[in-house]
mmCIF file of C-alpha atoms in Angstrom:
data_model
loop_
_atom_site.group_PDB
_atom_site.id
_atom_site.type_symbol
_atom_site.label_atom_id
_atom_site.label_comp_id
_atom_site.label_asym_id
_atom_site.label_seq_id
_atom_site.Cartn_x
_atom_site.Cartn_y
_atom_site.Cartn_z
ATOM 1 C CA MET A 1 31.192 22.714 48.303
ATOM 2 C CA ARG A 2 34.655 22.145 46.882
ATOM 3 C CA ASN A 3 33.397 20.653 44.012
ATOM 4 C CA GLU A 4 31.217 23.448 43.099
ATOM 5 C CA TRP A 5 34.000 25.821 43.448
ATOM 6 C CA ASP A 6 35.847 23.555 41.029
ATOM 7 C CA GLU A 7 33.290 23.593 38.554
ATOM 8 C CA ILE A 8 32.980 27.287 38.338
ATOM 9 C CA ALA A 9 36.506 28.202 38.800
ATOM 10 C CA GLY A 10 37.083 29.179 35.014
ATOM 11 C CA ASN A 11 33.791 31.299 34.933
ATOM 12 C CA PHE A 12 34.788 32.863 38.271
ATOM 13 C CA ASP A 13 38.210 33.896 36.916
ATOM 14 C CA THR A 14 36.638 35.337 33.787
ATOM 15 C CA THR A 15 34.044 37.554 35.406
ATOM 16 C CA ARG A 16 36.130 38.646 38.586
ATOM 17 C CA ARG A 17 39.499 39.827 37.593
ATOM 18 C CA ARG A 18 39.674 42.992 39.212
ATOM 19 C CA PRO A 19 40.310 43.421 42.885
ATOM 20 C CA TRP A 20 38.192 45.562 45.162
ATOM 21 C CA LYS A 21 39.877 48.870 45.544
ATOM 22 C CA GLU A 22 38.634 48.952 49.259
ATOM 23 C CA CYS A 23 40.908 45.937 49.868
ATOM 24 C CA LEU A 24 43.795 47.522 48.030
ATOM 25 C CA GLU A 25 43.335 50.772 49.797
ATOM 26 C CA PHE A 26 43.243 48.823 53.314
ATOM 27 C CA MET A 27 46.727 47.440 52.399
ATOM 28 C CA GLU A 28 48.290 50.675 51.649
ATOM 29 C CA GLY A 29 51.334 51.360 53.695
ATOM 30 C CA ARG A 30 50.841 48.263 55.711
ATOM 31 C CA GLU A 31 53.945 45.748 56.272
ATOM 32 C CA GLY A 32 54.133 42.026 57.032
ATOM 33 C CA ILE A 33 52.341 39.173 55.418
ATOM 34 C CA ALA A 34 48.726 39.091 54.435
ATOM 35 C CA ILE A 35 46.626 35.654 54.392
ATOM 36 C CA ASP A 36 44.016 35.627 51.979
ATOM 37 C CA ILE A 37 41.781 32.739 53.141
ATOM 38 C CA ALA A 38 39.512 31.824 50.095
ATOM 39 C CA CYS A 39 41.788 33.576 47.578
ATOM 40 C CA GLY A 40 39.993 32.481 44.585
ATOM 41 C CA ASN A 41 41.731 33.347 41.459
ATOM 42 C CA GLY A 42 43.992 35.497 43.446
ATOM 43 C CA ARG A 43 42.569 38.792 42.385
ATOM 44 C CA HIS A 44 43.539 40.160 46.009
ATOM 45 C CA THR A 45 46.442 38.112 46.676
ATOM 46 C CA ILE A 46 48.454 38.889 43.688
ATOM 47 C CA PRO A 47 48.410 42.875 44.117
ATOM 48 C CA VAL A 48 49.121 42.890 47.818
ATOM 49 C CA SER A 49 52.103 40.546 47.077
ATOM 50 C CA GLU A 50 53.421 43.057 45.076
ATOM 51 C CA ARG A 51 53.526 45.380 48.044
ATOM 52 C CA ALA A 52 54.152 43.176 50.886
ATOM 53 C CA GLY A 53 54.339 39.576 51.801
ATOM 54 C CA ALA A 54 51.093 37.502 50.766
ATOM 55 C CA VAL A 55 49.910 33.854 50.951
ATOM 56 C CA GLY A 56 46.523 32.610 49.446
ATOM 57 C CA MET A 57 44.757 29.403 50.234
ATOM 58 C CA ASP A 58 41.570 28.105 49.101
ATOM 59 C CA SER A 59 39.819 24.871 49.410
ATOM 60 C CA SER A 60 39.228 24.562 45.620
ATOM 61 C CA ALA A 61 42.139 22.997 44.162
ATOM 62 C CA GLU A 62 41.176 24.345 40.586
ATOM 63 C CA MET A 63 40.970 27.980 42.147
ATOM 64 C CA VAL A 64 44.525 27.596 43.593
ATOM 65 C CA ARG A 65 45.612 26.301 40.078
ATOM 66 C CA ILE A 66 44.080 29.508 38.226
ATOM 67 C CA ALA A 67 45.323 31.752 41.094
ATOM 68 C CA MET A 68 48.928 30.238 40.618
ATOM 69 C CA GLU A 69 48.583 30.714 36.674
ATOM 70 C CA ASN A 70 47.329 34.428 37.247
ATOM 71 C CA ALA A 71 50.358 34.909 39.671
ATOM 72 C CA GLY A 72 52.908 33.602 36.904
ATOM 73 C CA GLY A 73 53.529 30.420 38.961
ATOM 74 C CA ARG A 74 54.728 32.262 42.012
#
């Protein structure tokens, strides 16, 4: 499955930029660190990290590369 996600990572990033508002609303006012498993392109991890601590992980190396690029290398 990892190879498939590596192959579609670029398209995924292009077509799924915005985080779900429900995820952002859920994190409102919460403290601590969020762990985003299967973080993809970081569309949820990045905005959450601006409000609290966040760690993203994904089995696809290409998705992680894109997420780090989208996060400005953070």
